[in-house]
mmCIF file of C-alpha atoms in Angstrom:
data_model
loop_
_atom_site.group_PDB
_atom_site.id
_atom_site.type_symbol
_atom_site.label_atom_id
_atom_site.label_comp_id
_atom_site.label_asym_id
_atom_site.label_seq_id
_atom_site.Cartn_x
_atom_site.Cartn_y
_atom_site.Cartn_z
ATOM 1 C CA MET A 1 -59.052 -96.541 -23.912
ATOM 2 C CA GLU A 2 -58.137 -93.896 -21.402
ATOM 3 C CA ILE A 3 -54.678 -94.237 -19.854
ATOM 4 C CA GLU A 4 -54.197 -92.907 -16.347
ATOM 5 C CA ASN A 5 -51.328 -92.853 -13.892
ATOM 6 C CA GLU A 6 -51.872 -92.403 -10.191
ATOM 7 C CA ILE A 7 -50.665 -93.431 -6.786
ATOM 8 C CA THR A 8 -52.821 -94.691 -3.936
ATOM 9 C CA VAL A 9 -51.554 -94.934 -0.370
ATOM 10 C CA LYS A 10 -52.971 -96.054 2.965
ATOM 11 C CA VAL A 11 -53.284 -93.247 5.493
ATOM 12 C CA ASN A 12 -51.911 -93.875 8.992
ATOM 13 C CA ILE A 13 -54.129 -91.402 10.829
ATOM 14 C CA SER A 14 -57.896 -91.185 11.313
ATOM 15 C CA LYS A 15 -60.174 -89.548 8.784
ATOM 16 C CA LYS A 16 -60.922 -86.755 11.261
ATOM 17 C CA GLU A 17 -57.201 -86.086 11.787
ATOM 18 C CA LEU A 18 -56.506 -86.132 8.045
ATOM 19 C CA LEU A 19 -59.301 -83.683 7.207
ATOM 20 C CA LYS A 20 -58.174 -81.365 10.005
ATOM 21 C CA PHE A 21 -54.588 -81.564 8.699
ATOM 22 C CA LEU A 22 -55.700 -80.667 5.159
ATOM 23 C CA LYS A 23 -57.799 -77.743 6.380
ATOM 24 C CA ASN A 24 -55.003 -76.447 8.616
ATOM 25 C CA ASN A 25 -52.616 -76.593 5.653
ATOM 26 C CA ASN A 26 -54.895 -74.529 3.388
ATOM 27 C CA TYR A 27 -56.222 -77.292 1.181
ATOM 28 C CA LYS A 28 -59.637 -76.357 -0.206
ATOM 29 C CA LYS A 29 -62.386 -78.929 -0.505
ATOM 30 C CA ILE A 30 -63.556 -78.831 -4.122
ATOM 31 C CA ASP A 31 -65.835 -81.857 -4.345
ATOM 32 C CA SER A 32 -67.355 -84.772 -2.473
ATOM 33 C CA PHE A 33 -69.404 -87.735 -3.621
ATOM 34 C CA ILE A 34 -70.210 -91.373 -3.012
ATOM 35 C CA MET A 35 -68.902 -93.912 -5.493
ATOM 36 C CA ASP A 36 -70.228 -97.469 -5.409
ATOM 37 C CA ASP A 37 -68.418 -100.088 -7.488
ATOM 38 C CA ILE A 38 -69.530 -103.660 -8.114
ATOM 39 C CA TYR A 39 -66.689 -105.739 -9.562
ATOM 40 C CA TYR A 40 -67.454 -108.553 -12.003
ATOM 41 C CA VAL A 41 -65.253 -111.332 -13.334
ATOM 42 C CA GLU A 42 -65.887 -114.282 -15.638
ATOM 43 C CA LYS A 43 -68.102 -116.906 -13.971
ATOM 44 C CA ASP A 44 -65.431 -119.583 -14.317
ATOM 45 C CA LYS A 45 -62.590 -117.389 -12.960
ATOM 46 C CA ASP A 46 -60.414 -119.281 -10.447
ATOM 47 C CA LEU A 47 -60.508 -117.305 -7.188
ATOM 48 C CA ASP A 48 -57.688 -119.298 -5.583
ATOM 49 C CA VAL A 49 -54.922 -117.562 -7.547
ATOM 50 C CA ASN A 50 -53.133 -114.315 -6.689
ATOM 51 C CA PRO A 51 -55.815 -111.614 -6.288
ATOM 52 C CA LEU A 52 -53.911 -109.315 -8.654
ATOM 53 C CA GLU A 53 -54.196 -111.964 -11.353
ATOM 54 C CA ILE A 54 -57.963 -111.935 -10.811
ATOM 55 C CA LEU A 55 -58.078 -108.141 -10.702
ATOM 56 C CA LYS A 56 -55.836 -107.633 -13.723
ATOM 57 C CA LYS A 57 -58.899 -107.444 -15.985
ATOM 58 C CA TYR A 58 -62.427 -106.901 -14.817
ATOM 59 C CA ILE A 59 -65.677 -105.133 -15.498
ATOM 60 C CA LEU A 60 -67.409 -103.010 -12.959
ATOM 61 C CA ILE A 61 -70.613 -101.107 -12.545
ATOM 62 C CA ARG A 62 -69.886 -97.711 -11.025
ATOM 63 C CA SER A 63 -72.557 -95.504 -9.510
ATOM 64 C CA ILE A 64 -71.887 -91.907 -8.540
ATOM 65 C CA ASN A 65 -74.239 -90.641 -5.809
ATOM 66 C CA ASN A 66 -76.605 -93.370 -7.012
ATOM 67 C CA LYS A 67 -77.562 -91.057 -9.901
ATOM 68 C CA LYS A 68 -75.052 -91.669 -12.683
ATOM 69 C CA HIS A 69 -74.128 -95.226 -13.618
ATOM 70 C CA TYR A 70 -71.269 -96.510 -15.751
ATOM 71 C CA LEU A 71 -70.165 -99.827 -17.140
ATOM 72 C CA MET A 72 -66.366 -99.885 -17.039
ATOM 73 C CA TYR A 73 -63.637 -102.178 -18.273
ATOM 74 C CA LYS A 74 -60.340 -101.849 -16.392
ATOM 75 C CA TYR A 75 -56.986 -103.357 -17.219
ATOM 76 C CA LYS A 76 -53.820 -103.224 -15.083
ATOM 77 C CA GLU A 77 -50.310 -104.594 -15.473
ATOM 78 C CA TYR A 78 -48.074 -105.136 -12.439
ATOM 79 C CA ASP A 79 -44.352 -105.615 -11.980
ATOM 80 C CA LYS A 80 -42.882 -108.335 -9.746
ATOM 81 C CA ASN A 81 -43.264 -106.040 -6.703
ATOM 82 C CA GLU A 82 -46.984 -105.558 -7.448
ATOM 83 C CA ASN A 83 -46.507 -101.943 -8.539
ATOM 84 C CA ILE A 84 -48.782 -100.822 -11.344
ATOM 85 C CA ILE A 85 -46.731 -100.279 -14.469
ATOM 86 C CA ASN A 86 -49.591 -99.764 -16.914
ATOM 87 C CA GLN A 87 -53.325 -99.265 -16.602
ATOM 88 C CA SER A 88 -56.220 -98.202 -18.736
ATOM 89 C CA LYS A 89 -59.973 -98.056 -18.654
ATOM 90 C CA LEU A 90 -62.960 -97.789 -20.925
ATOM 91 C CA LYS A 91 -66.160 -96.264 -19.583
ATOM 92 C CA VAL A 92 -69.694 -95.981 -20.973
ATOM 93 C CA GLN A 93 -72.631 -94.425 -19.206
ATOM 94 C CA VAL A 94 -75.687 -96.635 -18.701
ATOM 95 C CA THR A 95 -79.167 -95.481 -17.805
ATOM 96 C CA ASN A 96 -80.143 -98.386 -15.606
ATOM 97 C CA LYS A 97 -77.871 -100.128 -13.103
ATOM 98 C CA LYS A 98 -80.114 -103.209 -12.791
ATOM 99 C CA ASP A 99 -80.079 -103.747 -16.565
ATOM 100 C CA ALA A 100 -76.261 -103.536 -16.536
ATOM 101 C CA GLU A 101 -76.164 -106.197 -13.783
ATOM 102 C CA LYS A 102 -78.508 -108.466 -15.794
ATOM 103 C CA PHE A 103 -76.438 -107.940 -18.934
ATOM 104 C CA LEU A 104 -73.185 -108.948 -17.198
ATOM 105 C CA ASN A 105 -74.810 -112.072 -15.732
ATOM 106 C CA ILE A 106 -76.200 -113.065 -19.137
ATOM 107 C CA VAL A 107 -72.822 -112.695 -20.890
ATOM 108 C CA GLY A 108 -71.060 -114.869 -18.322
ATOM 109 C CA TYR A 109 -69.870 -112.633 -15.508
ATOM 110 C CA LYS A 110 -70.420 -112.937 -11.748
ATOM 111 C CA GLU A 111 -70.253 -110.417 -8.946
ATOM 112 C CA LEU A 112 -66.925 -110.531 -7.133
ATOM 113 C CA ILE A 113 -66.898 -107.693 -4.580
ATOM 114 C CA LYS A 114 -68.542 -104.393 -3.705
ATOM 115 C CA VAL A 115 -66.543 -101.288 -2.873
ATOM 116 C CA ASN A 116 -68.208 -98.230 -1.364
ATOM 117 C CA ASP A 117 -66.118 -95.036 -1.410
ATOM 118 C CA TYR A 118 -66.970 -91.800 0.321
ATOM 119 C CA ILE A 119 -64.701 -89.389 -1.520
ATOM 120 C CA GLU A 120 -63.613 -85.846 -0.760
ATOM 121 C CA ILE A 121 -61.268 -83.980 -3.082
ATOM 122 C CA TYR A 122 -58.968 -81.252 -1.785
ATOM 123 C CA GLU A 123 -56.743 -78.955 -3.800
ATOM 124 C CA LYS A 124 -53.765 -76.668 -3.265
ATOM 125 C CA ASP A 125 -51.089 -75.500 -5.720
ATOM 126 C CA GLU A 126 -52.430 -77.643 -8.590
ATOM 127 C CA LEU A 127 -52.300 -80.782 -6.434
ATOM 128 C CA GLN A 128 -55.572 -82.608 -5.976
ATOM 129 C CA ILE A 129 -55.726 -85.022 -3.073
ATOM 130 C CA CYS A 130 -58.541 -87.511 -3.282
ATOM 131 C CA VAL A 131 -59.413 -88.763 0.211
ATOM 132 C CA GLN A 132 -61.185 -92.123 0.001
ATOM 133 C CA TYR A 133 -62.979 -93.679 2.950
ATOM 134 C CA VAL A 134 -63.605 -97.219 1.723
ATOM 135 C CA ASN A 135 -66.294 -99.575 3.032
ATOM 136 C CA ARG A 136 -66.453 -97.503 6.238
ATOM 137 C CA LYS A 137 -63.180 -99.094 7.281
ATOM 138 C CA TYR A 138 -60.154 -98.087 5.211
ATOM 139 C CA LEU A 139 -58.668 -94.646 4.531
ATOM 140 C CA PHE A 140 -56.641 -93.975 1.396
ATOM 141 C CA ILE A 141 -55.288 -91.020 -0.537
ATOM 142 C CA GLU A 142 -55.119 -91.077 -4.312
ATOM 143 C CA ILE A 143 -53.407 -88.510 -6.491
ATOM 144 C CA GLU A 144 -53.282 -88.518 -10.281
ATOM 145 C CA GLU A 145 -50.796 -87.153 -12.756
ATOM 146 C CA ASN A 146 -51.499 -83.725 -14.209
ATOM 147 C CA GLU A 147 -49.517 -81.160 -16.192
ATOM 148 C CA LYS A 148 -47.472 -80.055 -13.171
ATOM 149 C CA TYR A 149 -46.998 -83.493 -11.609
ATOM 150 C CA ASP A 150 -46.541 -85.598 -14.715
ATOM 151 C CA SER A 151 -44.794 -88.707 -13.416
ATOM 152 C CA ILE A 152 -45.136 -91.218 -10.612
ATOM 153 C CA LYS A 153 -41.829 -89.955 -9.201
ATOM 154 C CA LYS A 154 -43.188 -86.392 -9.002
ATOM 155 C CA LEU A 155 -46.410 -87.608 -7.387
ATOM 156 C CA ILE A 156 -44.452 -89.418 -4.677
ATOM 157 C CA GLU A 157 -42.204 -86.405 -4.123
ATOM 158 C CA ILE A 158 -45.108 -83.976 -3.742
ATOM 159 C CA LEU A 159 -47.025 -86.348 -1.493
ATOM 160 C CA ASP A 160 -43.954 -86.591 0.765
ATOM 161 C CA LYS A 161 -43.741 -82.788 0.880
ATOM 162 C CA THR A 162 -47.323 -82.565 2.197
ATOM 163 C CA LYS A 163 -46.168 -84.231 5.454
ATOM 164 C CA ILE A 164 -49.326 -86.356 5.545
ATOM 165 C CA ASN A 165 -48.794 -89.454 7.681
ATOM 166 C CA TYR A 166 -49.153 -92.382 5.268
ATOM 167 C CA ASP A 167 -47.713 -95.843 4.659
ATOM 168 C CA LYS A 168 -44.675 -95.339 2.412
ATOM 169 C CA SER A 169 -44.192 -99.040 1.770
ATOM 170 C CA ASN A 170 -46.806 -99.185 -0.997
ATOM 171 C CA TYR A 171 -47.661 -96.409 -3.463
ATOM 172 C CA PHE A 172 -50.007 -98.616 -5.454
ATOM 173 C CA VAL A 173 -52.481 -99.895 -2.889
ATOM 174 C CA ASN A 174 -55.189 -101.781 -4.705
ATOM 175 C CA LYS A 175 -58.460 -101.130 -2.871
ATOM 176 C CA ALA A 176 -60.159 -103.980 -4.680
ATOM 177 C CA LYS A 177 -57.410 -106.371 -3.572
ATOM 178 C CA VAL A 178 -57.857 -105.269 0.050
ATOM 179 C CA ILE A 179 -61.617 -105.876 -0.125
ATOM 180 C CA PHE A 180 -61.149 -109.136 -2.071
ATOM 181 C CA GLU A 181 -58.741 -110.508 0.549
ATOM 182 C CA GLU A 182 -61.051 -109.442 3.348
ATOM 183 C CA LYS A 183 -63.970 -111.264 1.719
ATOM 184 C CA TYR A 184 -62.260 -114.385 0.328
ATOM 185 C CA ARG A 185 -59.047 -114.811 2.301
ATOM 186 C CA ASN A 186 -59.890 -113.339 5.720
ATOM 187 C CA GLU A 187 -56.270 -112.124 5.892
ATOM 188 C CA ILE A 188 -57.024 -108.597 6.991
#
């Protein structure tokens, strides 16, 4: 399984303002794509527990630009403050999204939520900033460890140095939890 460390934060300004800020600060756009995720959990999973307990282990079907499709298993561990302390994933490419959906239903999984991300990736000085506009409603930034920024502490420090206006109260925003609560708890 692939182990990855990253931080995800909620942005406090509009998408237009953020993109203008990045451009004005010499970040170069290096990629953009649409990522559609359909989250699946066991059919008998209790949805009345803490959403992070539900989203600790799940399978999803990921489509990139509706051309490449993957079946993914994701696992996350959280501390008492709901910070991610460990996460991993396993990904296999599938040729047909509909067959993957049928397969998951047959083996006892049900659809939980859908997450649509419009993603733009910007880069400057070995820092890649992944701007994620989620379900046409939420704006997040995600940055991942690399050789230069090889710890969560370094990721937070470099993100602070960018001067991007973001919510500093949570460096591990779980997009799926936000969408889950919107759909099942109506808390947002």
